[in-house]
XYZ file of C-alpha atoms in Angstrom:
712
model
C -35.190 5.092 -43.350
C -36.584 7.786 -41.048
C -36.341 5.403 -38.065
C -32.597 5.098 -38.643
C -32.234 8.901 -38.578
C -34.298 9.168 -35.397
C -32.264 6.497 -33.602
C -28.950 7.908 -34.861
C -29.790 11.426 -33.671
C -31.058 10.251 -30.290
C -27.848 8.280 -29.741
C -25.781 11.318 -30.770
C -27.758 13.593 -28.433
C -27.457 11.239 -25.454
C -23.777 10.438 -25.971
C -22.864 14.105 -26.484
C -24.810 15.177 -23.413
C -23.116 12.485 -21.310
C -19.632 13.418 -22.579
C -20.231 17.123 -22.008
C -21.470 16.680 -18.437
C -18.733 14.181 -17.592
C -15.851 16.279 -18.941
C -17.196 19.431 -17.259
C -17.550 17.620 -13.909
C -13.877 16.569 -14.015
C -12.588 20.155 -13.999
C -15.182 22.907 -13.767
C -12.605 25.688 -13.829
C -10.749 24.633 -16.985
C -11.737 26.516 -20.161
C -10.832 23.408 -22.161
C -13.399 21.348 -20.263
C -16.016 24.147 -20.279
C -15.814 24.804 -24.056
C -15.765 21.068 -24.826
C -18.863 20.601 -22.667
C -20.657 23.530 -24.371
C -19.767 22.158 -27.818
C -21.204 18.763 -26.873
C -24.297 20.368 -25.366
C -24.810 22.227 -28.685
C -24.444 18.933 -30.602
C -27.008 17.321 -28.264
C -29.498 20.197 -28.864
C -28.975 20.008 -32.629
C -29.291 16.192 -32.816
C -32.331 16.011 -30.529
C -34.058 18.857 -32.427
C -33.363 17.063 -35.726
C -34.895 13.811 -34.425
C -37.997 15.619 -33.170
C -38.421 17.693 -36.379
C -38.503 14.523 -38.503
C -41.755 13.374 -36.887
C -43.323 16.681 -35.837
C -47.141 16.291 -35.839
C -47.845 19.616 -37.612
C -46.169 22.655 -39.144
C -46.145 24.685 -35.920
C -44.259 21.926 -34.091
C -42.069 21.565 -37.169
C -41.064 25.233 -36.991
C -40.451 24.932 -33.233
C -38.059 21.984 -33.579
C -36.260 23.496 -36.618
C -35.567 26.688 -34.651
C -34.596 24.573 -31.618
C -32.014 22.615 -33.621
C -30.646 25.836 -35.157
C -29.645 27.050 -31.671
C -27.342 24.028 -31.436
C -26.216 24.290 -35.083
C -25.134 27.954 -34.707
C -23.304 27.291 -31.381
C -21.397 24.166 -32.521
C -18.783 25.979 -34.703
C -18.472 28.823 -32.153
C -17.662 26.529 -29.227
C -15.487 24.339 -31.468
C -13.323 27.372 -32.292
C -13.126 28.446 -28.631
C -12.279 24.865 -27.607
C -9.377 24.839 -30.115
C -8.033 28.132 -28.752
C -8.267 26.822 -25.168
C -6.687 23.455 -26.005
C -3.744 25.071 -27.811
C -3.363 27.771 -25.113
C -4.100 30.578 -27.586
C -6.843 32.311 -25.601
C -4.671 35.190 -24.376
C -3.369 36.149 -27.831
C -6.761 35.540 -29.512
C -9.032 37.490 -27.167
C -10.277 39.839 -29.909
C -10.972 36.974 -32.323
C -12.932 35.070 -29.634
C -15.005 38.163 -28.739
C -15.755 38.812 -32.428
C -16.781 35.168 -32.915
C -19.210 35.352 -29.981
C -20.644 38.674 -31.249
C -21.298 37.373 -34.796
C -22.736 34.087 -33.515
C -24.991 35.931 -31.044
C -26.315 38.119 -33.857
C -26.901 35.035 -36.037
C -28.725 33.363 -33.148
C -31.134 36.308 -32.899
C -31.733 36.301 -36.687
C -32.436 32.545 -36.600
C -35.802 33.226 -34.884
C -36.955 35.402 -37.802
C -38.121 34.632 -41.411
C -34.816 36.168 -42.583
C -33.109 32.933 -41.518
C -35.842 30.397 -42.403
C -38.421 31.591 -44.872
C -40.456 28.375 -44.506
C -40.375 24.627 -43.871
C -41.616 22.027 -46.359
C -41.459 18.282 -47.139
C -38.195 17.162 -48.745
C -37.270 13.612 -49.713
C -38.919 11.454 -46.968
C -38.734 14.226 -44.363
C -42.073 15.809 -43.468
C -40.546 19.170 -42.542
C -37.234 20.588 -43.715
C -35.770 24.122 -43.801
C -36.196 26.625 -46.609
C -33.310 29.154 -46.328
C -34.073 32.830 -45.897
C -32.098 35.796 -47.321
C -29.684 35.961 -44.327
C -29.101 32.191 -44.025
C -25.770 32.660 -45.854
C -24.384 34.525 -42.770
C -24.598 31.271 -40.795
C -22.945 29.331 -43.642
C -20.141 31.872 -43.838
C -19.494 31.755 -40.091
C -19.614 27.947 -40.159
C -17.057 27.847 -42.970
C -14.729 30.392 -41.309
C -14.853 28.973 -37.770
C -14.419 25.333 -38.769
C -11.644 25.960 -41.286
C -9.723 28.292 -38.992
C -10.068 25.804 -36.130
C -8.788 22.939 -38.294
C -5.938 25.121 -39.565
C -4.789 25.742 -35.966
C -5.181 22.061 -35.002
C -3.163 20.816 -37.980
C -0.365 23.333 -37.351
C -0.210 22.296 -33.684
C -0.252 18.602 -34.669
C 2.820 19.056 -36.892
C 4.798 20.620 -34.029
C 3.479 18.403 -31.210
C 5.019 15.191 -29.889
C 4.246 12.312 -27.535
C 0.917 12.123 -25.734
C -0.310 15.563 -26.864
C 0.236 14.610 -30.521
C -1.913 11.512 -30.029
C -4.616 13.570 -28.319
C -4.680 16.063 -31.226
C -4.853 13.214 -33.739
C -8.046 11.833 -32.201
C -9.634 15.273 -31.868
C -8.952 15.991 -35.574
C -10.345 12.591 -36.659
C -13.443 12.998 -34.460
C -14.147 16.513 -35.768
C -13.628 15.462 -39.407
C -16.138 12.614 -38.932
C -18.604 14.848 -37.083
C -18.498 17.906 -39.363
C -18.432 15.775 -42.546
C -21.577 14.027 -41.362
C -23.232 17.297 -40.294
C -22.493 19.113 -43.578
C -24.547 16.543 -45.543
C -27.674 17.872 -43.761
C -27.363 21.070 -45.885
C -27.956 19.173 -49.146
C -31.790 18.969 -48.832
C -31.851 22.635 -47.643
C -30.679 23.670 -51.123
C -32.969 21.151 -52.858
C -30.214 18.619 -53.633
C -32.161 15.337 -53.554
C -29.532 13.329 -51.679
C -30.198 11.936 -48.232
C -27.853 13.248 -45.498
C -26.271 9.809 -45.014
C -23.271 11.299 -43.275
C -25.443 12.154 -40.296
C -25.978 8.455 -39.571
C -22.280 8.212 -38.653
C -22.330 11.242 -36.367
C -22.349 9.035 -33.197
C -18.829 7.936 -34.218
C -17.535 11.376 -33.206
C -18.581 10.788 -29.589
C -17.145 7.280 -29.631
C -13.778 8.506 -30.971
C -13.585 11.256 -28.338
C -14.503 8.681 -25.639
C -11.744 6.389 -26.867
C -9.233 9.261 -26.775
C -10.225 10.031 -23.177
C -9.810 6.376 -22.186
C -6.646 5.622 -24.142
C -4.751 8.918 -24.139
C -6.110 10.846 -21.104
C -7.637 13.543 -23.296
C -8.101 16.767 -21.309
C -6.100 15.210 -18.410
C -8.937 12.817 -17.563
C -7.327 9.666 -16.194
C -10.243 7.388 -16.832
C -11.933 6.452 -13.701
C -14.601 6.309 -16.493
C -13.067 3.101 -17.804
C -15.673 1.282 -15.799
C -18.282 3.960 -16.512
C -17.545 3.902 -20.232
C -18.038 0.154 -20.390
C -21.331 0.653 -18.533
C -22.502 3.390 -20.946
C -21.564 1.504 -24.117
C -23.140 -1.686 -22.766
C -26.287 0.349 -22.092
C -26.350 1.553 -25.694
C -25.824 -1.961 -27.032
C -28.802 -3.092 -24.994
C -30.840 0.054 -25.791
C -30.587 0.001 -29.620
C -32.335 -3.370 -30.142
C -34.779 -2.510 -27.369
C -35.809 0.755 -29.082
C -36.057 -0.996 -32.435
C -38.325 -3.683 -30.911
C -40.403 -0.983 -29.192
C -40.934 0.973 -32.448
C -41.724 -2.210 -34.378
C -44.204 -3.308 -31.694
C -45.965 0.086 -31.893
C -46.260 -0.290 -35.670
C -47.719 -3.809 -35.387
C -50.098 -3.133 -32.468
C -51.137 0.500 -33.017
C -50.473 0.696 -36.793
C -48.299 3.783 -36.180
C -45.378 4.987 -34.062
C -45.643 7.865 -31.654
C -42.310 9.674 -31.440
C -42.977 11.505 -28.165
C -44.104 8.296 -26.464
C -41.028 6.488 -27.825
C -38.639 9.204 -26.595
C -40.259 9.315 -23.150
C -40.195 5.530 -22.807
C -36.546 5.360 -23.978
C -35.582 8.099 -21.505
C -37.396 6.267 -18.689
C -35.550 3.041 -19.564
C -32.193 4.875 -19.563
C -32.909 6.547 -16.237
C -34.031 3.243 -14.709
C -30.920 1.465 -16.042
C -28.691 4.148 -14.527
C -30.488 4.678 -11.215
C -31.497 1.099 -10.299
C -27.941 -0.195 -9.557
C -27.285 2.860 -7.366
C -30.608 2.383 -5.553
C -29.789 -1.296 -5.027
C -26.378 -0.468 -3.531
C -27.925 2.243 -1.364
C -30.654 -0.132 -0.188
C -28.060 -2.825 0.624
C -25.988 -0.280 2.546
C -29.016 0.923 4.538
C -30.108 -2.660 5.224
C -26.632 -3.507 6.535
C -26.567 -0.251 8.504
C -29.842 -0.792 10.368
C -31.451 -4.205 9.750
C -28.237 -6.287 9.665
C -26.038 -4.085 11.844
C -24.432 -7.062 13.622
C -23.585 -8.651 10.273
C -21.922 -5.431 9.120
C -19.992 -5.098 12.382
C -18.648 -8.650 12.259
C -17.589 -8.239 8.610
C -15.736 -5.068 9.512
C -14.055 -6.777 12.481
C -12.851 -9.732 10.361
C -11.626 -7.405 7.586
C -9.711 -5.288 10.104
C -8.229 -8.452 11.624
C -7.114 -9.592 8.145
C -5.296 -6.285 7.640
C -3.819 -6.359 11.152
C -2.312 -9.859 10.857
C 0.467 -8.699 8.517
C 1.750 -6.207 11.124
C 2.010 -8.699 14.032
C 5.320 -10.565 14.177
C 4.790 -12.413 17.450
C 3.149 -15.847 17.128
C 1.530 -15.821 20.561
C 0.072 -12.352 20.104
C -1.108 -13.164 16.565
C -2.910 -16.394 17.507
C -4.502 -14.804 20.584
C -5.810 -11.899 18.468
C -7.234 -14.247 15.803
C -9.046 -16.449 18.336
C -10.407 -13.565 20.432
C -11.566 -11.491 17.441
C -13.315 -14.383 15.695
C -15.089 -15.632 18.816
C -16.336 -12.131 19.681
C -17.168 -10.855 16.183
C -18.880 -14.032 14.928
C -20.308 -15.116 18.273
C -18.472 -18.447 18.098
C -18.688 -20.589 21.233
C -15.217 -22.106 20.973
C -12.092 -21.771 18.861
C -8.593 -23.192 18.684
C -5.426 -22.891 16.620
C -3.013 -25.756 15.993
C 0.411 -24.981 14.523
C 3.068 -27.241 13.063
C 6.065 -27.795 15.336
C 8.874 -28.839 12.970
C 11.140 -30.004 15.790
C 8.481 -32.254 17.369
C 7.080 -33.231 13.940
C 3.496 -32.673 15.062
C 0.661 -30.131 15.214
C 0.310 -28.679 18.715
C -2.463 -26.642 20.329
C -1.167 -23.068 20.322
C -4.194 -21.013 21.364
C -7.776 -21.817 22.375
C -10.929 -20.290 23.784
C -13.763 -22.037 25.666
C -12.945 -25.626 24.671
C -14.991 -28.112 26.747
C -12.695 -31.149 26.764
C -9.343 -29.395 26.929
C -7.151 -32.337 28.092
C -8.467 -34.502 25.247
C -8.477 -31.684 22.696
C -5.015 -30.484 23.630
C -3.367 -33.726 22.553
C -0.885 -33.264 19.743
C -1.478 -34.643 16.244
C 1.346 -36.224 14.311
C 2.404 -34.391 11.158
C 1.258 -37.343 9.025
C -2.134 -37.739 10.733
C -4.690 -38.609 7.978
C -6.908 -35.595 8.806
C -4.042 -33.114 8.421
C -2.823 -34.863 5.264
C -6.332 -34.482 3.760
C -6.384 -30.780 4.675
C -3.020 -30.257 3.000
C -4.307 -31.953 -0.162
C -7.690 -30.180 -0.298
C -6.482 -26.724 0.866
C -10.040 -25.549 1.535
C -12.279 -24.947 4.521
C -14.034 -28.087 5.767
C -17.586 -27.727 7.134
C -18.665 -30.616 9.339
C -22.372 -30.333 8.459
C -21.567 -30.651 4.759
C -19.397 -33.736 5.385
C -22.218 -35.338 7.403
C -24.583 -35.081 4.421
C -22.369 -36.757 1.845
C -21.789 -40.453 1.256
C -19.761 -42.086 4.005
C -16.207 -43.028 3.033
C -12.936 -43.644 4.832
C -12.029 -39.979 4.299
C -15.315 -38.658 5.707
C -14.962 -40.889 8.773
C -11.420 -39.573 9.339
C -12.599 -35.972 8.978
C -15.628 -36.338 11.268
C -13.645 -38.224 13.904
C -10.925 -35.548 13.999
C -13.407 -32.642 13.972
C -15.335 -34.179 16.869
C -12.102 -34.486 18.837
C -11.245 -30.859 17.978
C -14.778 -29.619 18.839
C -14.853 -28.044 15.382
C -17.832 -27.117 13.229
C -15.467 -25.801 10.588
C -11.724 -26.231 10.123
C -9.746 -23.610 8.225
C -6.365 -24.729 6.849
C -3.426 -22.326 7.033
C -1.451 -22.920 3.849
C 1.930 -21.444 2.996
C 3.794 -22.492 -0.165
C 1.383 -25.448 -0.577
C 2.288 -26.680 2.881
C -0.101 -26.966 5.836
C 1.451 -24.943 8.667
C -1.577 -24.983 10.953
C -5.376 -24.975 11.289
C -8.053 -22.771 12.851
C -11.006 -24.647 14.367
C -14.300 -22.890 15.084
C -17.146 -24.341 17.123
C -20.874 -23.694 16.797
C -22.230 -20.148 16.616
C -24.142 -18.687 19.522
C -27.324 -18.532 17.415
C -26.675 -22.129 16.225
C -26.846 -21.024 12.584
C -24.706 -22.546 9.849
C -21.652 -20.711 8.595
C -22.784 -18.843 5.466
C -20.955 -18.695 2.149
C -20.020 -15.110 2.982
C -18.579 -16.234 6.354
C -16.420 -18.835 4.633
C -15.131 -16.330 2.052
C -14.126 -13.867 4.778
C -12.451 -16.605 6.825
C -10.652 -17.923 3.750
C -9.193 -14.452 3.108
C -8.219 -14.199 6.769
C -6.526 -17.625 6.610
C -4.353 -16.498 3.680
C -3.170 -13.403 5.563
C -2.711 -15.353 8.812
C -0.575 -17.997 7.071
C 1.740 -15.311 5.660
C 1.894 -13.583 9.065
C 2.744 -16.863 10.834
C 5.539 -17.575 8.359
C 6.904 -14.071 8.980
C 6.650 -14.640 12.747
C 8.567 -17.924 12.362
C 11.297 -16.146 10.412
C 11.605 -13.455 13.089
C 11.677 -16.127 15.814
C 14.412 -18.059 14.007
C 16.439 -14.879 13.456
C 16.185 -14.069 17.182
C 17.332 -17.587 18.054
C 20.311 -17.250 15.714
C 21.146 -13.838 17.171
C 21.056 -15.189 20.735
C 23.211 -18.161 19.731
C 25.665 -15.766 18.076
C 25.795 -13.593 21.215
C 26.416 -16.687 23.403
C 29.185 -17.916 21.089
C 30.808 -14.483 21.099
C 30.566 -14.283 24.880
C 32.187 -17.722 25.285
C 35.005 -16.757 22.894
C 35.665 -13.617 24.944
C 35.588 -15.568 28.234
C 38.361 -17.824 26.928
C 40.509 -14.775 26.153
C 39.723 -13.075 29.461
C 40.266 -16.189 31.573
C 43.959 -16.313 30.614
C 44.421 -12.682 31.634
C 42.562 -13.175 34.924
C 44.660 -16.258 35.720
C 47.762 -14.066 35.421
C 46.197 -11.391 37.658
C 45.208 -13.980 40.281
C 48.755 -15.393 40.374
C 50.244 -12.172 41.847
C 47.953 -11.930 44.899
C 48.258 -15.691 45.422
C 52.095 -15.360 45.549
C 51.749 -12.599 48.174
C 49.390 -14.765 50.236
C 51.640 -17.827 49.905
C 54.782 -15.906 50.947
C 53.018 -14.409 53.962
C 51.610 -17.830 54.918
C 55.090 -19.400 54.723
C 56.541 -16.716 57.020
C 53.660 -16.876 59.492
C 54.964 -19.857 61.597
C 58.336 -18.183 62.087
C 56.948 -14.730 62.926
C 53.683 -15.678 64.535
C 54.698 -13.996 67.801
C 55.329 -10.738 65.950
C 52.072 -8.817 66.418
C 52.976 -6.275 63.717
C 53.541 -9.111 61.210
C 50.273 -10.776 62.145
C 48.434 -7.506 61.572
C 50.202 -7.041 58.227
C 49.438 -10.657 57.257
C 45.738 -10.233 58.012
C 45.420 -7.068 55.953
C 47.395 -8.494 53.005
C 45.434 -11.734 52.872
C 42.044 -9.993 53.125
C 42.833 -7.347 50.491
C 44.377 -9.863 48.077
C 41.475 -12.297 48.486
C 39.014 -9.416 47.873
C 40.986 -8.519 44.780
C 40.827 -12.128 43.491
C 37.134 -12.404 44.377
C 36.341 -9.200 42.484
C 38.134 -10.484 39.369
C 36.343 -13.834 39.520
C 32.945 -12.187 40.129
C 33.446 -9.863 37.156
C 34.166 -12.860 34.958
C 31.202 -14.795 36.346
C 28.855 -11.833 35.870
C 29.975 -11.519 32.298
C 29.717 -15.268 31.632
C 26.293 -15.661 33.250
C 23.484 -15.226 30.636
C 20.953 -12.682 31.881
C 17.651 -11.392 30.609
C 17.839 -7.878 29.101
C 17.375 -5.303 31.846
C 17.378 -1.585 31.015
C 18.179 0.883 33.743
C 19.926 4.227 34.165
C 23.719 3.883 34.252
C 26.813 6.098 34.204
C 28.476 5.302 30.868
C 31.863 6.645 32.046
C 31.814 4.251 35.027
C 31.103 1.274 32.770
C 34.022 2.266 30.512
C 36.375 2.681 33.513
C 35.319 -0.753 34.805
C 35.969 -2.404 31.420
C 39.345 -0.653 31.011
C 40.401 -1.933 34.452
C 39.118 -5.384 33.498
C 41.169 -5.492 30.275
C 44.266 -3.418 31.030
C 46.296 -6.563 31.761
C 45.660 -7.737 28.168
C 47.053 -4.424 26.897
C 50.070 -4.543 29.278
C 51.096 -7.898 27.804
C 51.895 -6.049 24.558
C 53.257 -2.961 26.255
C 50.181 -0.973 25.193
C 48.476 1.822 27.079
C 44.754 2.595 27.184
C 43.995 6.297 27.541
C 40.492 7.554 28.378
C 39.203 11.045 27.600
C 35.780 10.971 29.248
C 33.524 14.003 29.151
C 32.465 15.026 32.695
C 28.876 15.694 33.755
C 27.341 13.275 31.262
C 23.686 12.463 32.011
C 22.821 8.938 33.052
C 21.935 6.762 30.089
C 19.341 3.973 29.964
C 21.089 0.747 28.926
C 21.353 -2.961 29.635
C 24.653 -2.842 31.508
C 25.778 -6.397 30.749
C 25.121 -6.009 27.026
C 26.951 -2.672 26.867
C 29.876 -4.283 28.717
C 29.993 -6.877 25.938
C 30.154 -4.068 23.353
C 33.149 -2.398 25.047
C 34.942 -5.712 25.667
C 34.603 -6.556 21.957
C 35.888 -3.188 20.770
C 38.761 -2.935 23.286
C 39.935 -6.528 22.650
C 39.804 -5.875 18.881
C 41.861 -2.709 19.392
C 44.428 -4.593 21.514
C 44.784 -7.315 18.866
C 45.048 -4.793 15.987
C 47.578 -2.513 17.724
C 51.300 -3.383 17.569
C 53.666 -3.529 20.549
C 53.845 -0.328 22.616
C 50.875 1.134 20.722
C 48.101 3.261 22.170
C 44.329 2.861 22.468
C 42.064 5.857 23.075
C 38.541 5.828 24.454
C 36.464 9.032 24.579
C 32.924 10.091 25.408
C 31.113 13.210 24.285
C 27.574 14.547 24.604
C 25.478 15.677 21.639
C 22.992 18.385 22.531
C 19.793 19.683 20.940
C 19.384 23.374 20.105
C 17.719 23.894 23.513
C 20.747 22.439 25.338
C 19.102 19.101 26.192
C 21.423 16.098 25.777
C 19.866 13.620 23.373
C 22.775 11.331 22.421
C 26.144 10.271 23.830
C 28.978 9.542 21.402
C 31.647 7.006 22.356
C 34.798 6.473 20.278
C 37.298 3.617 20.549
C 40.472 4.308 18.517
C 43.676 2.374 18.005
C 47.005 2.933 16.266
C 46.897 -0.425 14.503
C 47.174 -1.646 10.917
C 43.763 -0.321 9.837
C 40.957 -1.901 7.787
C 40.679 -1.681 3.957
C 37.686 0.474 2.927
C 36.079 -2.380 0.965
C 35.897 -4.381 4.236
C 34.175 -1.694 6.340
C 30.696 -3.106 5.764
C 31.793 -6.763 5.826
C 33.236 -6.617 9.345
C 29.708 -6.400 10.820
C 28.612 -9.557 8.952
C 28.333 -12.768 11.033
C 31.172 -15.289 10.463
C 33.333 -12.705 8.673
C 36.766 -12.442 10.285
C 40.281 -11.445 9.298
C 41.856 -13.303 12.248
C 42.991 -16.918 12.014
C 41.364 -17.825 15.346
C 38.381 -15.428 15.122
C 34.734 -16.587 15.275
C 33.363 -13.718 13.204
C 30.675 -13.002 15.837
C 32.242 -10.127 17.786
C 31.424 -7.051 15.694
C 28.172 -8.553 14.373
C 27.003 -9.009 17.978
C 28.237 -5.528 18.887
C 26.205 -3.993 16.078
C 23.071 -5.944 17.079
C 23.347 -4.754 20.710
C 23.869 -1.120 19.660
C 20.874 -1.256 17.304
C 18.784 -2.834 20.094
C 19.642 0.246 22.178
C 18.428 2.546 19.393
C 21.979 3.573 18.510
C 24.399 3.400 15.590
C 27.952 2.135 15.122
C 30.291 3.375 12.374
C 33.866 2.629 11.415
C 36.543 4.885 9.980
C 39.975 3.573 9.209
C 43.243 4.391 7.443
C 45.671 1.661 6.509
C 48.795 1.599 8.734
C 47.430 4.506 10.806
C 44.594 3.014 12.832
C 40.851 2.510 13.187
C 38.112 4.394 15.018
C 34.752 2.876 15.970
C 32.102 5.498 16.770
C 29.025 4.501 18.772
C 26.119 6.909 19.181
C 23.639 5.943 21.902
C 20.401 7.759 22.791
C 20.129 8.885 26.399
C 16.640 7.331 26.539
C 16.486 4.497 23.969
C 13.098 3.230 25.186
C 11.449 6.567 24.304
C 13.172 6.663 20.907
C 12.250 3.049 20.046
C 8.605 3.587 21.077
C 8.366 6.698 18.893
C 9.838 4.800 15.947
C 7.378 1.938 16.469
C 4.443 4.361 16.489
C 5.789 6.012 13.336
C 6.005 2.639 11.560
C 2.485 1.741 12.587
């Protein structure tokens, strides 16, 4: 029976001490956390003193431990009351009550060290030493009754008014305190010679468990349980400690014919400390070993982990594969490496990147998509280690694997799997130190392969989108060339008529020197005019690589207006330009910007009725310091307008409102503007007209670089 009380009190003391320290460490400035910690410290003192008093070796030690436990017993109700005031935010309005409580408890604490509090200690029931109350013991009982009842009164009132999370928190605090104080009150029965064991005290550990649960489940005292893991560790420790202590006490009884409480407490404490400290020491030792003894191992792990994180940010296949091969060969000291990727168009796996391969012509040969080795990799979806394959029973599959790995100069082959499909492989040769690839190596590489496969799929998507965009731009350009060619043919006809007429008159008036001079000038100027028109069309039709350079945006607009004015004249339309003077030069790809203006002006011509007007304007947008940062260009027409619900749709590929339209024009325009770091917006009123507003940065390269750095 006494053993159960000892164990119960030791568990209560340890759990309360742990909870108090933990809660205090989470917020050292909060009065809620401070008073809760002090209350739990008082419970720990009381419980530990009780356990030690049960088996005190003599009366002097008995008196010492009884007085020790009374320190905790007197402080428990005091700190409980203060905790309630702090929790319910009543400290400010209850300052006098709190000060009075501390004064009375302090006085009681002083009295507790005199015979007025305990007149004596004597055996009661199975306990060797138990308190005999003195004449002033009733003061403690009165304070206990007042503090606990007033505290519960406040908690219950607050619980009735509370809601949500706080209501749940109060519920668990009330339950925990009812369990704890009910158990503690039973310890007074033997004090007043009631021969009933204080069974309630055996359940006192439940108070700590309930409070712990409230912290975990309902964030009691705003502790969002990082301690979830810690709590599991602590409770697991207790589960392991209880049978261990019981076995230890039983073994003492069998071997030494008695149990020594001090020895048992010291040994239990040592076990607890060892259980807590050993995992931390192990982690620290591992860290130090990696830091100094296995520094290269640590560095290579870090390099591979950083590469795994970096793969998701690289959207260029060439750059991605180069980075993977270079990082692995350097970090792991691998002699050779290669990456094969699936080429869907060729239906085979092709060598995409390699480093230090010996037999490159042989190795670089492509492998058909249905090659047995690649089919096996797709089925197995795991890293293949050549040395492991060599040590298993020879089969058709092992022969296929070894034959392919020899051809690939691979010690290990890592499959790149996306959506259960093999999209490529990474082959690694022997290490520089000729060691096998460890289990840890394979785990790191397997993680890398997963990230690399996702990154490669993303790179493929980006590549396909770029191809579609280029195809869309080419289709749009061809559609515009067809429209422009008709207009240019008309413009060429006029100079050709002048040349023909002059040529017909030449034989008759050849002797006329003035006519010959006139003929020469007319022919040359008209041919130059025709040549310029044809060259403009050819320049526009000829696909060119993007080339950014400083240009005068007004000059480009003037050139495009001259190029297209004949189209407007066919419908009796006029194109008016209102171009802001002294604009700074802007960095653009001239040919692409031409395509933007051709699209917008042709759209305006088509949308505007006979004898309508088209307006083109430029305007600078300045910073507060006067520096020009953007140039705004507007193309307006007096056409039929665009319904508001179609404003977003018009920039979508294949969307068109014209019977003969391709649906590429405005989509391409938007893509080009975005590529220049700019924006394009539309504003339109039905039957009044439409305005397209383009805002272009003066230096798009600087703006795009800054945005890229911001994203990274």
